[in-house]
PDB file of C-alpha atoms in Angstrom:
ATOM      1  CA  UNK A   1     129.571  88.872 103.718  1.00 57.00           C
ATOM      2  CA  UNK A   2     128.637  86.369 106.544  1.00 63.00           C
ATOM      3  CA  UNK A   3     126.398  87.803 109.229  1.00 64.00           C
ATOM      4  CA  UNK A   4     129.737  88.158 111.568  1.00 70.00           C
ATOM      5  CA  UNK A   5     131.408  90.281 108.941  1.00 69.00           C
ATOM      6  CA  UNK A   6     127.860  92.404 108.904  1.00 66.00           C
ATOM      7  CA  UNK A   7     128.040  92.822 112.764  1.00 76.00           C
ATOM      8  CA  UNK A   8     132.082  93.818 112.530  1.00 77.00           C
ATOM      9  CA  UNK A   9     131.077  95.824 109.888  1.00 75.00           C
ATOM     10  CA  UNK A  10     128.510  97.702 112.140  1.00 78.00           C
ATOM     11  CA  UNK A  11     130.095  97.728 115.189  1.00 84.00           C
ATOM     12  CA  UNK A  12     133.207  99.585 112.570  1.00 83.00           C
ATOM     13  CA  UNK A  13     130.923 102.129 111.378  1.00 83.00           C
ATOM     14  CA  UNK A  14     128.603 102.987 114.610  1.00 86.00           C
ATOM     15  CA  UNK A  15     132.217 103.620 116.279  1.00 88.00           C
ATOM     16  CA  UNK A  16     133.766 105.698 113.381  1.00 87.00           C
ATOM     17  CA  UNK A  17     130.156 107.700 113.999  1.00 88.00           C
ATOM     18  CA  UNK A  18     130.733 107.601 117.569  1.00 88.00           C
ATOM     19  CA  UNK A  19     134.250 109.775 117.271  1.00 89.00           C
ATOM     20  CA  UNK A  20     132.702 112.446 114.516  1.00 88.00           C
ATOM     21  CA  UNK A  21     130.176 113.014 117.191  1.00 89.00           C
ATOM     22  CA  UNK A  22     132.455 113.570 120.144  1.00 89.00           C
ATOM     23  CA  UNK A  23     134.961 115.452 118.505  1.00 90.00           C
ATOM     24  CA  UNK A  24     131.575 117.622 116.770  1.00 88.00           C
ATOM     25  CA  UNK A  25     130.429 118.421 120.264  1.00 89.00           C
ATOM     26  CA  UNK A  26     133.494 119.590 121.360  1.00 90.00           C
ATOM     27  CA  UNK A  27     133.307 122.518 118.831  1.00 88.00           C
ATOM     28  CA  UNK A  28     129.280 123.000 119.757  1.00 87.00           C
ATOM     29  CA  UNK A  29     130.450 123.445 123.385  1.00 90.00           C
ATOM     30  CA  UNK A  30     132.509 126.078 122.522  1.00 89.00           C
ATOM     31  CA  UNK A  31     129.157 127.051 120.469  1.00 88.00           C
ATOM     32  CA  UNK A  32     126.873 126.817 122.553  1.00 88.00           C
ATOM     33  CA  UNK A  33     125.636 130.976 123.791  1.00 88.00           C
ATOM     34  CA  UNK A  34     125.270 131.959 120.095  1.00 88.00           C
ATOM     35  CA  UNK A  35     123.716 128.708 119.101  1.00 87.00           C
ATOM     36  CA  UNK A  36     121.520 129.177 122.448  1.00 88.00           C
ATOM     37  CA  UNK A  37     120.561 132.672 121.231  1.00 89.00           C
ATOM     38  CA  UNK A  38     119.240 131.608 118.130  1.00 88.00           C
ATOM     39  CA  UNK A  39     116.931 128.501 119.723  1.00 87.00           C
ATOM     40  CA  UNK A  40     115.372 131.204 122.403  1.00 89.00           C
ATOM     41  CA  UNK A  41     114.748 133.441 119.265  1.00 90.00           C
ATOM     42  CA  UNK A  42     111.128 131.801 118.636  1.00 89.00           C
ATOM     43  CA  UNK A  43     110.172 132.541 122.037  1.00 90.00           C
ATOM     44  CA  UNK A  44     111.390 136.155 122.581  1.00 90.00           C
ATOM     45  CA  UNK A  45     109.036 136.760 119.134  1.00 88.00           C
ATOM     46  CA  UNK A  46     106.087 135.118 120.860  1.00 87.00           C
ATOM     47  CA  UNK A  47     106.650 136.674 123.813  1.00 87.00           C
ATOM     48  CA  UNK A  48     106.782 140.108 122.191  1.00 86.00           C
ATOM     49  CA  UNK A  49     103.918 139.102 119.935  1.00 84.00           C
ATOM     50  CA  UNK A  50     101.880 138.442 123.354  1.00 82.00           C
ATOM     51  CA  UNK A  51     103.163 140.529 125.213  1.00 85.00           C
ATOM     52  CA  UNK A  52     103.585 137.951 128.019  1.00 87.00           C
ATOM     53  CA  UNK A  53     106.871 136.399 129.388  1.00 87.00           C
ATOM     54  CA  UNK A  54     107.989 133.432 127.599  1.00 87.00           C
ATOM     55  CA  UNK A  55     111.019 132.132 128.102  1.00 89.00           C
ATOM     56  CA  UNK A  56     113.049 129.070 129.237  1.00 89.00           C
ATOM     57  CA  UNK A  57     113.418 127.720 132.711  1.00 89.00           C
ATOM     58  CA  UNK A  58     116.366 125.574 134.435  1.00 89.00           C
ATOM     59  CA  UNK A  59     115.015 122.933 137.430  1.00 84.00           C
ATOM     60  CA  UNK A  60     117.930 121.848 139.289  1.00 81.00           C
ATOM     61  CA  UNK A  61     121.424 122.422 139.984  1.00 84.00           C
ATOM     62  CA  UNK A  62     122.289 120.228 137.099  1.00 87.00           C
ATOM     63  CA  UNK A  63     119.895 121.716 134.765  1.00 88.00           C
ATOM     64  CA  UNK A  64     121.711 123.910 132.613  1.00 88.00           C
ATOM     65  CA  UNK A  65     124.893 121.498 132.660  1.00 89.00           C
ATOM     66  CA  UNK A  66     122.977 118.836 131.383  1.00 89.00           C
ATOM     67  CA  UNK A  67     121.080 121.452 128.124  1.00 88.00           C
ATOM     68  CA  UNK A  68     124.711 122.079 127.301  1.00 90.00           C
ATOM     69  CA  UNK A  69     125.681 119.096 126.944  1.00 89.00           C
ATOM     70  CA  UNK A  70     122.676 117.854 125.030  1.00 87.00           C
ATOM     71  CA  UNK A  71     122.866 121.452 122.527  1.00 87.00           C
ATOM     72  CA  UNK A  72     126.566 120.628 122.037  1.00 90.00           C
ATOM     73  CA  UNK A  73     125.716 117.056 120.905  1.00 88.00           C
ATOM     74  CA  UNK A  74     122.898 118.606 118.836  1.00 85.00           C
ATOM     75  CA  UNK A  75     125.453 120.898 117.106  1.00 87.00           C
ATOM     76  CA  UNK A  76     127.303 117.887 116.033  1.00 89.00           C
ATOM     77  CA  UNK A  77     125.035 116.092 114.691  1.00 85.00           C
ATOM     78  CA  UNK A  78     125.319 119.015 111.903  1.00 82.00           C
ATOM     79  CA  UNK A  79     128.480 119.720 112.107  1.00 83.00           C
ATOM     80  CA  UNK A  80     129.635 115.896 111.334  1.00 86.00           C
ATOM     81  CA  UNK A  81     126.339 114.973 108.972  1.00 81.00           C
ATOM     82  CA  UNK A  82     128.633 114.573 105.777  1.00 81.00           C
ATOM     83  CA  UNK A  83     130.724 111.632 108.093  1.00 85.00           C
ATOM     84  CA  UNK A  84     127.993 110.003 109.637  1.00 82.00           C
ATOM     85  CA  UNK A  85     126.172 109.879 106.440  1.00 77.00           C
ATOM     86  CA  UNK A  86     129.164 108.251 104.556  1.00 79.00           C
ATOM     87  CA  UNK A  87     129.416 105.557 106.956  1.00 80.00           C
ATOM     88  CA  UNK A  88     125.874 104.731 105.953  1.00 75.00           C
ATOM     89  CA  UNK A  89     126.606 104.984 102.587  1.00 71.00           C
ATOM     90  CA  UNK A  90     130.007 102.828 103.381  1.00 73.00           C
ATOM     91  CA  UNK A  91     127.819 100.406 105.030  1.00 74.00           C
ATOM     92  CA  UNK A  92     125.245  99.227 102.301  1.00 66.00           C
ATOM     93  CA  UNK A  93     127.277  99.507  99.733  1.00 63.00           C
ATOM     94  CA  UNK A  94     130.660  97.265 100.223  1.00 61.00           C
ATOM     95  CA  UNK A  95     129.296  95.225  97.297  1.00 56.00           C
ATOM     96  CA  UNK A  96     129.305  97.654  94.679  1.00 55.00           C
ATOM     97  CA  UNK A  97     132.083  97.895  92.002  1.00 57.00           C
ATOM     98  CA  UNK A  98     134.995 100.268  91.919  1.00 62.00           C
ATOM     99  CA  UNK A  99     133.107 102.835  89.294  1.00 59.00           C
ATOM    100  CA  UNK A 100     129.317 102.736  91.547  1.00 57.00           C
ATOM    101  CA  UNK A 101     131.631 102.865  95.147  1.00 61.00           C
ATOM    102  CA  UNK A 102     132.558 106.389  93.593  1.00 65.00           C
ATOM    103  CA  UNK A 103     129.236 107.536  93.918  1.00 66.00           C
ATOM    104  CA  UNK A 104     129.616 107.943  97.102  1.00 63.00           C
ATOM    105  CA  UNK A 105     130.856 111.341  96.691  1.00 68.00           C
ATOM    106  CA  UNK A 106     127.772 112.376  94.939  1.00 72.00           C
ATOM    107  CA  UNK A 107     125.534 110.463  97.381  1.00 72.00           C
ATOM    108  CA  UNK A 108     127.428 112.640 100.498  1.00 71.00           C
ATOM    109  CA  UNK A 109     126.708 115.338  98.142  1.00 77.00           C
ATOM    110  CA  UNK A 110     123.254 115.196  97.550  1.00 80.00           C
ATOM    111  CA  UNK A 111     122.589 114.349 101.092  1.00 80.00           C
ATOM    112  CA  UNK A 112     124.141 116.992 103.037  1.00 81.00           C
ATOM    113  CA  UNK A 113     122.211 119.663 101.058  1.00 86.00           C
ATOM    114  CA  UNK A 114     118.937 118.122 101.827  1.00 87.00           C
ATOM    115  CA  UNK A 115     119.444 117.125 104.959  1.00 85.00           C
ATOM    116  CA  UNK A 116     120.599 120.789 105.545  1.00 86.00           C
ATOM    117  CA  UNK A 117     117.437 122.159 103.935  1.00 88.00           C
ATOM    118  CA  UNK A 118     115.176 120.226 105.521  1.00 86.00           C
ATOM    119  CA  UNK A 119     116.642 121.287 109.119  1.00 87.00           C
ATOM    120  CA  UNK A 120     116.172 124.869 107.136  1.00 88.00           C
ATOM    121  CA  UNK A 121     112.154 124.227 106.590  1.00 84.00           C
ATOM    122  CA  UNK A 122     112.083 123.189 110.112  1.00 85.00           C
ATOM    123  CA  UNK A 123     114.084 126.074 111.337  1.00 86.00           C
ATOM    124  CA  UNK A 124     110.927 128.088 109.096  1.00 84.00           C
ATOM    125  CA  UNK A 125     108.541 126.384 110.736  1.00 82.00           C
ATOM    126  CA  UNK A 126     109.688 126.444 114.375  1.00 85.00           C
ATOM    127  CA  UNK A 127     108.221 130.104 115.069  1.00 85.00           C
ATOM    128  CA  UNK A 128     105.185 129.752 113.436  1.00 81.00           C
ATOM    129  CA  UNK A 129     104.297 126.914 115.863  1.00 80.00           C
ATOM    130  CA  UNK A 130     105.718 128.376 119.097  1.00 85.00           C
ATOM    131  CA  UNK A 131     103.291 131.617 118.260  1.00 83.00           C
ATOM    132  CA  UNK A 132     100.437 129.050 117.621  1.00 80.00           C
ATOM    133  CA  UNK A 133     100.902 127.078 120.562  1.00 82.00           C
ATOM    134  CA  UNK A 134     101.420 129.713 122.932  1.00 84.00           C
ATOM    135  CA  UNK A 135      98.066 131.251 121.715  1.00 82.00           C
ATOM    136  CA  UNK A 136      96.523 129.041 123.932  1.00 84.00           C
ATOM    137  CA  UNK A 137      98.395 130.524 127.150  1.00 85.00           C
ATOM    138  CA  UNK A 138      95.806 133.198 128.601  1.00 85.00           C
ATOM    139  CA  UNK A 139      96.186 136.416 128.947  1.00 82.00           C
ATOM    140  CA  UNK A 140      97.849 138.036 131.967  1.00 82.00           C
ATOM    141  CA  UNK A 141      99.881 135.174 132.793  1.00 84.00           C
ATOM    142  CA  UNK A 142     103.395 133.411 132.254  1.00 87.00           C
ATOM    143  CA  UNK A 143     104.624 131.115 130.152  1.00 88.00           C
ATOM    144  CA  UNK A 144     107.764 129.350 131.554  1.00 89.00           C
ATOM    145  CA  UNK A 145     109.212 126.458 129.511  1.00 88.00           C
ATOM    146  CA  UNK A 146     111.451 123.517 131.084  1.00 89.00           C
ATOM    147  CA  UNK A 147     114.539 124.442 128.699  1.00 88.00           C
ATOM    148  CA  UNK A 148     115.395 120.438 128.365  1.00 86.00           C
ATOM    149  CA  UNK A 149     111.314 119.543 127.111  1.00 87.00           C
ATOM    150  CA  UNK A 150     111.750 122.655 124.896  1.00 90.00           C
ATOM    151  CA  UNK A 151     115.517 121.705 123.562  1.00 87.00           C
ATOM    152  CA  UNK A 152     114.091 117.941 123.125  1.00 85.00           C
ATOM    153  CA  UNK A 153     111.086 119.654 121.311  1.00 85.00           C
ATOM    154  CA  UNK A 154     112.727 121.566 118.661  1.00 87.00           C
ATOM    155  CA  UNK A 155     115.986 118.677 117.814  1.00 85.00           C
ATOM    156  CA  UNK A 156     112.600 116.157 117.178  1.00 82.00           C
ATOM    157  CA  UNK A 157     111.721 118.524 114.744  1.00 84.00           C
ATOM    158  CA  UNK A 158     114.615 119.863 113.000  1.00 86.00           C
ATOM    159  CA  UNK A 159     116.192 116.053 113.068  1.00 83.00           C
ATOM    160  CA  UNK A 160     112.845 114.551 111.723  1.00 82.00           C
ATOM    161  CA  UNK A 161     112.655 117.164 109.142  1.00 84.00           C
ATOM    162  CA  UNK A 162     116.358 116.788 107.855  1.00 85.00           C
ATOM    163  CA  UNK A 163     116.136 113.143 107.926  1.00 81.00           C
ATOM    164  CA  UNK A 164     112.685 113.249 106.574  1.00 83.00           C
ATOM    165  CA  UNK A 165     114.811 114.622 103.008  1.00 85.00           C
ATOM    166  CA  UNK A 166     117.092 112.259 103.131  1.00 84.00           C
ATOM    167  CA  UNK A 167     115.100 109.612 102.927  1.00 83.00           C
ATOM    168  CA  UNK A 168     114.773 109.496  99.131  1.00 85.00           C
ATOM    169  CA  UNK A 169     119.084 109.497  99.053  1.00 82.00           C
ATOM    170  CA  UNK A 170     118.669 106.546 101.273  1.00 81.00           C
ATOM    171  CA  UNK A 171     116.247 104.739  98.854  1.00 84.00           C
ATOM    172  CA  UNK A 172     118.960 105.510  95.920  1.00 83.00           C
ATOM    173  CA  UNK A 173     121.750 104.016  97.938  1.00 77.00           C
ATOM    174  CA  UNK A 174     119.391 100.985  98.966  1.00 79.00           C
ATOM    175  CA  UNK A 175     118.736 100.309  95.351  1.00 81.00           C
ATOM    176  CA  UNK A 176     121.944 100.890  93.938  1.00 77.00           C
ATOM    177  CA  UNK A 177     122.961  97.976  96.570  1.00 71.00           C
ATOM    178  CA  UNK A 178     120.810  95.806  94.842  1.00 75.00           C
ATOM    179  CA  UNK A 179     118.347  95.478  98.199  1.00 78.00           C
ATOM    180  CA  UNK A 180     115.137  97.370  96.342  1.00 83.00           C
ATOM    181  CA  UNK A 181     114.060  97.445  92.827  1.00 86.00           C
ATOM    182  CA  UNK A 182     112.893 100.573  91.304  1.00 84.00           C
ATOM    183  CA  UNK A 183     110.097  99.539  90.088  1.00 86.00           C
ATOM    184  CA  UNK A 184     109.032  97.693  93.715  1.00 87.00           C
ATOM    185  CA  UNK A 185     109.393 101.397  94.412  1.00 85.00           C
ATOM    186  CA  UNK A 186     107.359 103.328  92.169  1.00 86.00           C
ATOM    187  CA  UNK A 187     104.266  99.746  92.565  1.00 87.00           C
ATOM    188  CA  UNK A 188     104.284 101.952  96.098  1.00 85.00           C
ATOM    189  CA  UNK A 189     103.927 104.999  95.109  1.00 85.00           C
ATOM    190  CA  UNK A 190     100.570 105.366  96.727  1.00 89.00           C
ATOM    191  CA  UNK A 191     101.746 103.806 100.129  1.00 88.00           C
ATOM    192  CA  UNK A 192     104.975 106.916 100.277  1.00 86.00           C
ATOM    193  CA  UNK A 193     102.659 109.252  99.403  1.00 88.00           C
ATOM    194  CA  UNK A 194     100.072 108.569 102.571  1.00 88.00           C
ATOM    195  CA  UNK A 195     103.137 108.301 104.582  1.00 85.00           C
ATOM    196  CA  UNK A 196     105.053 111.127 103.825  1.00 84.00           C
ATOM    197  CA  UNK A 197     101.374 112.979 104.427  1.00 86.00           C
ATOM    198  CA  UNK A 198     100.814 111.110 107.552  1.00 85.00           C
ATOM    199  CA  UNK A 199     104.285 112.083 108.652  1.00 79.00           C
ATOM    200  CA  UNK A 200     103.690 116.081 107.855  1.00 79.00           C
ATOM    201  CA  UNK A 201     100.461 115.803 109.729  1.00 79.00           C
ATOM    202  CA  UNK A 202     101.954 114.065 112.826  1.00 74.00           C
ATOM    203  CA  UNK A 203     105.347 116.140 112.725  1.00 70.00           C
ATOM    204  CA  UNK A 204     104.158 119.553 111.924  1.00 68.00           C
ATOM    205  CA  UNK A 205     103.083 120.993 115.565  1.00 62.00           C
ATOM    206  CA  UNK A 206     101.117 122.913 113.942  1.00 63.00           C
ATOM    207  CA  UNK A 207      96.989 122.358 113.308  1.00 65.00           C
ATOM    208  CA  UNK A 208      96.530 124.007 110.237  1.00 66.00           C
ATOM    209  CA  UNK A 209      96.736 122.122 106.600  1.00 74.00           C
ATOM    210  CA  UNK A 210      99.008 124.874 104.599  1.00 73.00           C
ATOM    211  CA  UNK A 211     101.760 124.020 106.927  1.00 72.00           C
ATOM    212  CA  UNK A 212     101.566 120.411 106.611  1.00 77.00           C
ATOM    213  CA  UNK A 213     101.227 120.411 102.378  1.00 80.00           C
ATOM    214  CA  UNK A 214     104.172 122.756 102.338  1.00 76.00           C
ATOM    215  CA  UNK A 215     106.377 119.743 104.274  1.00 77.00           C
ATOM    216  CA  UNK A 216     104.991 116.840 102.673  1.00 83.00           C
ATOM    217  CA  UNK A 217     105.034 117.974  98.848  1.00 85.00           C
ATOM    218  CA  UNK A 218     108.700 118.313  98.859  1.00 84.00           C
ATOM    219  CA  UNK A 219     109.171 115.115 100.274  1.00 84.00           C
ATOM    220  CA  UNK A 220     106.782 113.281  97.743  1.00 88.00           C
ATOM    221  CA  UNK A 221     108.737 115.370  94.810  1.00 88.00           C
ATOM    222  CA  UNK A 222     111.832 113.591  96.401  1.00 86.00           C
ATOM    223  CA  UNK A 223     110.668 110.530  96.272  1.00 87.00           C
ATOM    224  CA  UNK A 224     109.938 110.585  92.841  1.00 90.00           C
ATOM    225  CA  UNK A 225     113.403 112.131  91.554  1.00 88.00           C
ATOM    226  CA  UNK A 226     114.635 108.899  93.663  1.00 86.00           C
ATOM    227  CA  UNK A 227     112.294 106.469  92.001  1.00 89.00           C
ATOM    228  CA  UNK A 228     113.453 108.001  88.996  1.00 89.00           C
ATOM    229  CA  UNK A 229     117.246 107.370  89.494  1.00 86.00           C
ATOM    230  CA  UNK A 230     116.712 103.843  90.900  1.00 86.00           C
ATOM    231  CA  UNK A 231     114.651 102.608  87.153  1.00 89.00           C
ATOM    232  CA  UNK A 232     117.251 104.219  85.149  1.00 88.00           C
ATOM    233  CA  UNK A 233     120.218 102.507  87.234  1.00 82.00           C
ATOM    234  CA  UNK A 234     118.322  99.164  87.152  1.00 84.00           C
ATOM    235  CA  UNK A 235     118.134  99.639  83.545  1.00 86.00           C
ATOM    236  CA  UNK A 236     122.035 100.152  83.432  1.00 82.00           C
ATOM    237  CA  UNK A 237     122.366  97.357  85.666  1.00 78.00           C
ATOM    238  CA  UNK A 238     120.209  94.632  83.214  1.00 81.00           C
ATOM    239  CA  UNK A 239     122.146  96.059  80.330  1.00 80.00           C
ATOM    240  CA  UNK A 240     125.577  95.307  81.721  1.00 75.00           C
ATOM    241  CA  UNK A 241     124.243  91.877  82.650  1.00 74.00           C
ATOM    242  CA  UNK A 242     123.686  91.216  78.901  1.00 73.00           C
ATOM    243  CA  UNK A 243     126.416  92.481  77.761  1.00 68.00           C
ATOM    244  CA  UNK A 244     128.316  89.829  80.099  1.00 67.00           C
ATOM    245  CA  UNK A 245     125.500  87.326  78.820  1.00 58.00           C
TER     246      UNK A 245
END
């Protein structure tokens, strides 16, 4: 593909995105008290923990306007990941043949899941840092949280986390699109080891190690089942060449 085709191509996909987002959002406005209920659960448990109020707080008239319409886009996000993450797929693959294109399914399908679980460990993870962090408030006094720096606070986390497992999906895909090697990948090991530990450490909000092994093992695990699958397709891949040969 010329580097026109590659820019049509990614204008086509970032507007095919675009739609699975708007029409996801309309369903998370619709959503939005229950799913609002569950992202105030962490603080009713601190503040009961406490025994303190902690709770969310709207500044401005537009305030609680603008959280719904940021929680509703949040909500899609989910709700559309399987389309969003086929148009990736879509995208670095137009080169493959008719057999490898039907991996997408399988790609879509081992993606989802992991993103899903990885929102899931963040989703575990998100009250045990809100009762850490608001530790630090003192005693007889209030905690009140702008409800936009909270809502910001816990989509960074549950997004990096999900896309955090995906990554090693991604590195399949990029390999089975001929752009990485397998073994480039596992010469590396090393290097995706520090970062997915560096990553844990920065991502977790949380100071204490446990917490930040229990993230990054499962991504380093991941990254090796994808190493794995990348060798044994390049393998396919040189055999097929000489067999043509």
């Amino acid at each position: 593909m010329s580097l026109l085709e590659h820019l049509l191509e990614v204008r086509k996909r970032f507007v095919l995105v675009a739609v699975g987002l708007v029409l996801g959002a309309v369903l998370g406005w619709y959503a939005y008290d229950p799913l609002m209920e569950l992202l105030q659960a962490p603080l009713k448990e601190a503040s009961e923990a406490r025994d303190i109020p902690v709770t969310l707080n709207f500044t401005g008239l537009t305030a609680a306007l603008d959280t719904k319409i940021k929680v509703s886009l949040f909500l899609a996000v989910f709700l559309t990941c399987p389309w969003w993450l086929y148009q990736f797929w879509a995208f670095v693959t137009p080169g493959l043949t008719s057999k490898e294109r039907r991996y997408a399914f399988g790609f879509v399908g081992a993606a989802v899941p992991l993103f899903l679980a990885g929102a899931f460990m963040a989703w575990l993870v998100l009250p045990h840092a809100v009762g850490i962090l608001t530790g630090f408030v003192p005693d007889d006094t209030s905690n009140f949280n702008n409800a936009q720096e909270y809502l910001s606070f816990v989509m960074r986390l549950i997004l990096a986390f999900g896309l955090s497992f995906v990554s090693p999906v991604i590195l399949v895909a990029l390999n089975f699109a001929g752009i990485v090697q397998g073994k480039s990948l596992l010469a590396g090991w090393r290097w995706a080891v520090l970062i997915a530990f560096t990553f844990a450490a920065i991502i977790t909000p949380t100071p204490d190690a446990l917490t930040m092994i229990l993230v990054a093992l499962p991504i380093c695990l991941l990254f090796f089942g994808a190493v794995g699958i990348a060798i044994m397709h390049d393998r396919q891949v040189e055999r097929r060449y000489a067999d043509v040969a």
